Short mmCIF file of C-alpha atoms in Angstrom, two decimals:
data_model
loop_
_atom_site.label_atom_id
_atom_site.label_comp_id
_atom_site.label_asym_id
_atom_site.label_seq_id
_atom_site.Cartn_x
_atom_site.Cartn_y
_atom_site.Cartn_z
CA MET E 1 0.17 0.16 0.54
CA LYS E 2 1.36 3.49 -1.01
CA ARG E 3 -0.14 6.85 0.57
CA ILE E 4 -0.19 8.90 -3.17
CA THR E 5 -2.32 11.86 0.30
CA ASP E 6 -3.40 11.53 3.98
CA THR E 7 -6.67 10.67 2.23
CA ILE E 8 -6.24 8.08 -0.83
CA THR E 9 -4.54 5.32 -0.96
CA PHE E 10 -3.19 3.20 -3.23
CA ILE E 11 -3.71 -0.80 -2.95
CA GLU E 12 -1.10 -2.65 -4.86
CA GLY E 13 -1.73 -6.40 -6.38
CA PRO E 14 0.03 -8.90 -7.53
CA PHE E 15 1.77 -8.62 -10.17
CA PHE E 16 0.22 -9.40 -13.97
CA GLN E 17 -2.15 -12.03 -11.74
CA PHE E 18 -5.34 -13.53 -12.28
CA PRO E 19 -7.45 -12.11 -11.20
CA TYR E 20 -5.97 -9.24 -9.91
CA CYS E 21 -6.08 -5.11 -10.42
CA HIS E 22 -4.22 -2.47 -8.30
CA CYS E 23 -7.00 -0.94 -7.05
CA VAL E 24 -7.68 2.44 -4.60
CA LEU E 25 -8.47 3.47 -1.34
CA VAL E 26 -9.76 6.53 -0.58
CA GLN E 27 -11.03 7.13 3.06
CA ASP E 28 -12.81 10.74 3.81
CA ASP E 29 -15.79 11.26 5.10
CA ARG E 30 -17.50 9.08 3.06
CA CYS E 31 -15.12 6.24 2.59
CA CYS E 32 -14.57 4.36 -0.97
CA PHE E 33 -12.95 2.02 -2.69
CA LEU E 34 -12.13 2.05 -6.91
CA ASP E 35 -12.45 -1.51 -7.35
CA THR E 36 -11.32 -4.52 -5.24
CA ALA E 37 -9.74 -6.61 -6.87
CA MET E 38 -7.11 -7.64 -4.70
CA PRO E 39 -5.95 -11.53 -2.22
CA ALA E 40 -9.18 -11.54 -0.85
CA SER E 41 -6.87 -11.80 2.43
CA HIS E 42 -5.83 -8.20 2.05
CA LEU E 43 -8.78 -7.14 1.08
CA LEU E 44 -10.42 -7.84 4.43
CA GLU E 45 -7.35 -6.76 6.10
CA ILE E 46 -8.12 -3.50 5.45
CA ILE E 47 -11.94 -3.05 5.35
CA GLU E 48 -11.38 -4.38 8.99
CA GLY E 49 -13.05 -2.10 12.04
CA LYS E 50 -13.30 0.29 7.99
CA GLN E 51 -16.86 1.71 7.78
CA VAL E 52 -16.76 1.36 3.88
CA ASP E 53 -19.61 3.17 1.83
CA VAL E 54 -19.40 2.54 -1.30
CA VAL E 55 -17.67 1.03 -4.15
CA LEU E 56 -16.79 2.14 -7.82
CA TYR E 57 -16.20 -0.12 -10.42
CA THR E 58 -14.10 0.04 -13.84
CA HIS E 59 -15.64 -2.43 -15.44
CA GLY E 60 -16.59 -5.26 -15.05
CA HIS E 61 -14.38 -7.70 -15.87
CA LEU E 62 -13.73 -10.17 -12.95
CA ASP E 63 -9.72 -8.66 -12.12
CA HIS E 64 -11.28 -5.70 -11.51
CA VAL E 65 -14.41 -6.46 -9.57
CA TYR E 66 -13.28 -9.59 -7.63
CA ASN E 67 -14.35 -9.50 -4.32
CA ARG E 68 -17.16 -7.73 -4.87
CA ASN E 69 -19.69 -10.63 -3.37
CA ARG E 70 -16.95 -10.74 -0.42
CA ILE E 71 -17.12 -6.88 0.43
CA HIS E 72 -20.71 -6.99 1.28
CA LYS E 73 -20.84 -2.71 0.26
CA PRO E 74 -23.23 -0.80 -2.35
CA PHE E 75 -21.03 -0.86 -5.69
CA CYS E 76 -21.89 1.10 -8.94
CA LEU E 77 -21.12 0.56 -13.25
CA TYR E 78 -21.72 2.42 -15.89
CA PRO E 79 -24.98 0.75 -16.76
CA MET E 80 -23.13 -0.82 -20.69
CA GLU E 81 -21.17 -2.80 -17.78
CA GLU E 82 -24.11 -4.61 -16.37
CA MET E 83 -23.89 -7.36 -19.43
CA TRP E 84 -20.41 -8.78 -17.78
CA MET E 85 -23.14 -9.93 -14.99
CA GLU E 86 -26.07 -10.25 -16.19
CA SER E 87 -25.81 -14.44 -17.33
CA GLU E 88 -22.44 -16.65 -17.95
CA GLN E 89 -23.98 -16.64 -21.56
CA LYS E 90 -23.78 -12.85 -21.61
CA PHE E 91 -20.03 -12.73 -20.15
CA LEU E 92 -19.52 -15.66 -23.14
CA GLU E 93 -20.34 -14.10 -25.63
CA ALA E 94 -19.10 -10.44 -24.15
CA PHE E 95 -15.38 -11.86 -23.69
CA GLY E 96 -15.91 -13.83 -27.11
CA PHE E 97 -16.27 -17.32 -26.01
CA SER E 98 -17.98 -19.13 -29.13
CA SER E 99 -16.70 -22.22 -29.49
CA SER E 100 -17.06 -25.41 -27.23
CA GLU E 101 -12.90 -25.31 -26.32
CA GLU E 102 -13.48 -21.59 -26.10
CA LYS E 103 -15.92 -21.66 -23.93
CA VAL E 104 -15.28 -24.69 -21.35
CA PHE E 105 -11.62 -21.95 -20.94
CA GLY E 106 -14.46 -18.91 -20.19
CA LYS E 107 -16.02 -21.12 -17.57
CA LEU E 108 -12.68 -22.37 -15.88
CA MET E 109 -11.50 -18.31 -15.89
CA MET E 110 -14.99 -17.03 -14.66
CA GLN E 111 -15.03 -19.76 -11.83
CA ALA E 112 -11.85 -18.59 -10.80
CA GLY E 113 -12.50 -14.79 -11.14
CA GLU E 114 -15.41 -16.17 -9.00
CA TRP E 115 -18.35 -14.69 -11.44
CA SER E 116 -21.86 -14.06 -9.34
CA SER E 117 -24.58 -12.66 -11.43
CA GLY E 118 -25.64 -9.06 -9.73
CA LYS E 119 -26.99 -5.56 -10.22
CA PRO E 120 -24.85 -2.28 -9.08
CA ASP E 121 -26.86 -0.60 -6.84
CA GLY E 122 -26.31 2.77 -8.42
CA HIS E 123 -25.05 4.25 -12.01
CA LEU E 124 -22.72 5.85 -12.82
CA PHE E 125 -22.77 8.83 -15.27
CA PRO E 126 -20.57 10.79 -17.67
CA GLY E 127 -19.34 14.08 -15.57
CA GLN E 128 -21.33 12.60 -12.88
CA VAL E 129 -19.18 14.61 -9.67
CA ILE E 130 -19.55 11.72 -6.51
CA ASP E 131 -18.23 13.93 -3.38
CA LEU E 132 -16.57 12.37 -0.52
CA GLY E 133 -16.43 15.00 1.64
CA LYS E 134 -11.76 16.68 0.56
CA ASN E 135 -12.43 14.50 -2.18
CA ARG E 136 -14.67 14.89 -4.90
CA ILE E 137 -13.95 12.36 -8.11
CA GLN E 138 -15.46 12.95 -11.27
CA VAL E 139 -16.76 10.17 -13.38
CA LEU E 140 -14.85 9.79 -16.63
CA HIS E 141 -16.54 7.45 -19.47
CA LEU E 142 -13.28 6.02 -21.65
CA PRO E 143 -15.02 3.17 -23.29
CA GLY E 144 -12.62 1.09 -25.93
CA HIS E 145 -11.60 -1.49 -23.78
CA THR E 146 -15.16 -2.32 -23.09
CA PRO E 147 -18.14 -0.35 -24.36
CA GLY E 148 -18.88 1.07 -20.42
CA HIS E 149 -14.79 1.61 -19.40
CA CYS E 150 -14.74 4.52 -16.83
CA GLY E 151 -11.41 6.47 -14.89
CA PHE E 152 -12.37 8.69 -11.71
CA PHE E 153 -10.67 12.02 -11.73
CA PHE E 154 -10.00 13.51 -8.71
CA LEU E 155 -10.77 16.32 -8.99
CA ASP E 156 -9.35 18.76 -6.95
CA GLU E 157 -6.09 16.30 -7.21
CA GLY E 158 -5.48 16.19 -11.31
CA ILE E 159 -4.77 11.81 -10.25
CA LEU E 160 -6.63 10.05 -12.52
CA TYR E 161 -7.16 6.15 -11.59
CA SER E 162 -7.38 5.17 -15.08
CA GLY E 163 -8.34 1.26 -14.68
CA ASP E 164 -7.84 -0.87 -17.50
CA ILE E 165 -6.02 2.04 -19.35
CA ASP E 166 -2.99 1.33 -17.35
CA LEU E 167 0.07 2.30 -19.95
CA THR E 168 1.95 -1.41 -19.92
CA ASP E 169 4.36 -1.53 -23.06
CA PHE E 170 2.31 -4.42 -24.12
CA GLY E 171 -0.26 -1.63 -24.34
CA PRO E 172 -3.82 -1.24 -25.31
CA PHE E 173 -6.25 -4.20 -24.40
CA TYR E 174 -9.05 -4.19 -26.93
CA GLY E 175 -9.53 -8.24 -27.15
CA ASN E 176 -13.47 -8.86 -26.59
CA PRO E 177 -16.03 -8.67 -29.44
CA VAL E 178 -17.01 -5.60 -27.23
CA SER E 179 -14.28 -4.01 -27.20
CA SER E 180 -13.79 -0.69 -29.67
CA ILE E 181 -10.48 0.18 -31.32
CA GLU E 182 -11.66 4.07 -32.41
CA ASP E 183 -12.93 3.90 -28.62
CA PHE E 184 -9.62 3.26 -26.96
CA ILE E 185 -8.12 6.23 -29.30
CA SER E 186 -10.81 8.94 -28.59
CA SER E 187 -10.52 7.71 -24.77
CA LEU E 188 -6.44 8.38 -25.06
CA GLU E 189 -6.93 11.54 -27.29
CA PHE E 190 -8.94 12.84 -24.53
CA LEU E 191 -6.98 12.31 -21.73
CA ILE E 192 -4.03 13.91 -23.15
CA GLU E 193 -6.11 16.57 -23.96
CA LEU E 194 -7.18 16.27 -20.38
CA GLN E 195 -2.90 16.13 -19.21
CA PRO E 196 -3.81 14.80 -15.69
CA ASP E 197 -0.91 15.24 -13.29
CA MET E 198 -0.49 11.28 -11.83
CA ILE E 199 -2.32 8.60 -13.21
CA LEU E 200 -3.30 5.49 -11.00
CA ALA E 201 -3.70 2.09 -13.33
CA GLY E 202 -4.99 -1.28 -12.68
CA HIS E 203 -1.44 -3.07 -13.63
CA GLY E 204 1.41 -3.12 -14.40
CA GLU E 205 3.58 -0.21 -12.54
CA GLY E 206 0.01 1.51 -11.12
CA ILE E 207 1.39 5.28 -10.18
CA VAL E 208 2.36 7.30 -13.21
CA LYS E 209 3.82 10.70 -12.59
CA ARG E 210 6.39 11.95 -15.00
CA ASN E 211 5.66 12.37 -19.11
CA VAL E 212 2.03 11.55 -18.33
CA ARG E 213 0.98 13.05 -21.40
CA GLN E 214 4.09 11.43 -23.36
CA ARG E 215 3.16 8.34 -21.78
CA LEU E 216 -0.48 8.13 -22.93
CA ARG E 217 0.58 9.15 -26.63
CA ASP E 218 2.42 6.34 -26.58
CA TYR E 219 0.55 4.25 -25.21
CA ARG E 220 -1.77 4.97 -27.69
CA ASP E 221 0.55 4.82 -30.72
CA ILE E 222 1.15 0.98 -30.05
CA ILE E 223 -1.74 0.12 -32.23
CA PHE E 224 -0.83 1.77 -35.26
CA LYS E 225 2.90 -0.17 -35.09
CA ARG E 226 0.00 -3.31 -34.52
CA GLU E 227 -1.51 -2.30 -37.58
CA ASP E 228 1.85 -1.24 -39.40
CA ASP E 229 3.31 -4.71 -38.45
CA LEU E 230 -0.09 -6.58 -39.84
CA VAL E 231 0.07 -5.13 -42.60
CA ALA E 232 4.63 -5.69 -42.79
CA ASN E 233 3.19 -9.47 -42.55
CA LEU E 234 0.94 -9.81 -45.03
CA LYS E 235 3.16 -7.94 -47.81
CA ARG E 236 5.38 -10.95 -46.76
CA PHE E 237 3.05 -13.45 -47.54
CA GLY E 238 0.66 -11.63 -50.58
CA LYS E 239 -2.41 -12.69 -48.77
CA ALA E 240 -3.67 -14.75 -45.97
CA THR E 241 -6.79 -16.51 -44.37
CA LEU E 242 -7.69 -14.59 -40.70
CA ASN E 243 -6.84 -17.99 -39.50
CA GLU E 244 -3.50 -16.80 -41.04
CA ILE E 245 -3.50 -14.14 -39.57
CA VAL E 246 -3.35 -15.16 -36.36
CA SER E 247 -1.62 -17.89 -36.27
CA TRP E 248 1.10 -15.40 -36.52
CA LYS E 249 0.08 -14.01 -33.69
CA THR E 250 0.92 -10.15 -34.35
CA ILE E 251 -0.05 -9.24 -31.32
CA TYR E 252 0.85 -11.34 -28.06
CA GLY E 253 3.97 -12.91 -30.34
CA LYS E 254 6.57 -11.86 -28.02
CA TYR E 255 4.52 -13.35 -25.06
CA ASN E 256 5.79 -16.81 -23.99
CA TYR E 257 2.53 -17.39 -22.17
CA PRO E 258 1.57 -20.90 -21.05
CA GLU E 259 0.39 -24.12 -23.13
CA GLU E 260 -2.41 -24.01 -21.27
CA TYR E 261 -3.53 -20.51 -21.90
CA GLU E 262 -3.82 -21.26 -25.72
CA ALA E 263 -7.54 -21.05 -25.96
CA LEU E 264 -7.50 -17.97 -24.20
CA TYR E 265 -5.16 -15.95 -25.96
CA ARG E 266 -5.97 -17.55 -29.57
CA VAL E 267 -9.17 -15.99 -29.10
CA ILE E 268 -7.86 -12.11 -27.55
CA GLU E 269 -5.62 -12.04 -30.61
CA ARG E 270 -8.09 -13.26 -33.19
CA ASN E 271 -10.49 -10.65 -31.70
CA MET E 272 -8.31 -8.20 -31.70
CA ASP E 273 -6.69 -8.57 -35.80
CA VAL E 274 -10.36 -8.40 -36.35
CA LYS E 275 -10.74 -5.23 -35.78
CA HIS E 276 -7.25 -3.76 -37.20
CA LEU E 277 -8.59 -5.52 -40.15
CA GLU E 278 -11.45 -3.72 -40.66
CA ARG E 279 -9.02 -0.23 -40.10
CA LEU E 280 -7.13 -1.35 -42.31
CA ILE E 281 -10.09 -2.43 -45.00
CA ALA E 282 -12.07 1.03 -43.60
CA GLN E 283 -9.36 3.20 -43.91
CA GLY E 284 -7.65 1.80 -47.79
CA ARG E 285 -5.43 -0.30 -46.46
CA VAL E 286 -6.30 -3.50 -46.71
CA VAL E 287 -8.86 -5.44 -48.61
CA LYS E 288 -10.48 -9.02 -48.48
CA ASP E 289 -11.38 -10.90 -51.07
CA ASN E 290 -13.75 -13.55 -50.54
CA GLU E 291 -11.41 -15.13 -47.09
CA TYR E 292 -8.06 -13.78 -47.93
CA TYR E 293 -6.70 -10.14 -47.37
CA VAL E 294 -4.24 -8.74 -49.16
CA VAL E 295 -2.39 -5.20 -49.01
CA THR E 296 -3.48 -2.79 -51.41
#
């Protein structure tokens, strides 16, 4: 745990372990969590003797809402994120698990993340200001990662809790069918103009205090580099089907993920490749000829 101000504490989660993320605790006139996906024992230790009034979730992914049922506190979520909690089938569809093999993996992931259906106690809306006492938190709708992904901006401190706009070297994640590259770019452009003084992110190093604006630009530009890499591969091979493109692992190729996670990363790679191909076709850089993609 790292004290950011006298009322804001950054709670570091295990480094890139599912179903965990970095979270924020605000101890003010009203006590508030921003995401709760930390080890359960750590959560129970933190909340012992504290009156937690509300939980604000950046989005509905399991590695951010983990402990939702354990904490037993009112929680708020952007309306478009309710799909992750509506039903098992809705979750699998939104994540992109379609084949029988993929659904088996998806259900195992849901079990590990302690998925359960549920309804938020309140909704979050763009521009909404949540007054906790010393802290005023403005809800920023930052879609792309998911349709209802939000950031929480401390108006008087210039601090942003950015959830899965995490500024990692991997870059933006838009690997679900409901994700959007265009929305992600727009969200990043908005934050570049906002110029927060500090970003507290849900993963990676977590606390970004230097060169924040440039870090946001660099993070955004990873999207464009992925497209350039995909086009370069298409030029080299001349033409390729979607399955062949997915096998190149343009997005995940440099990451040595465990073989048992192949089903998960194939789903994510496919979804992200499809989104890039759609953008490249719209830009006129790639055309689709029957089942083949070709560089113009």
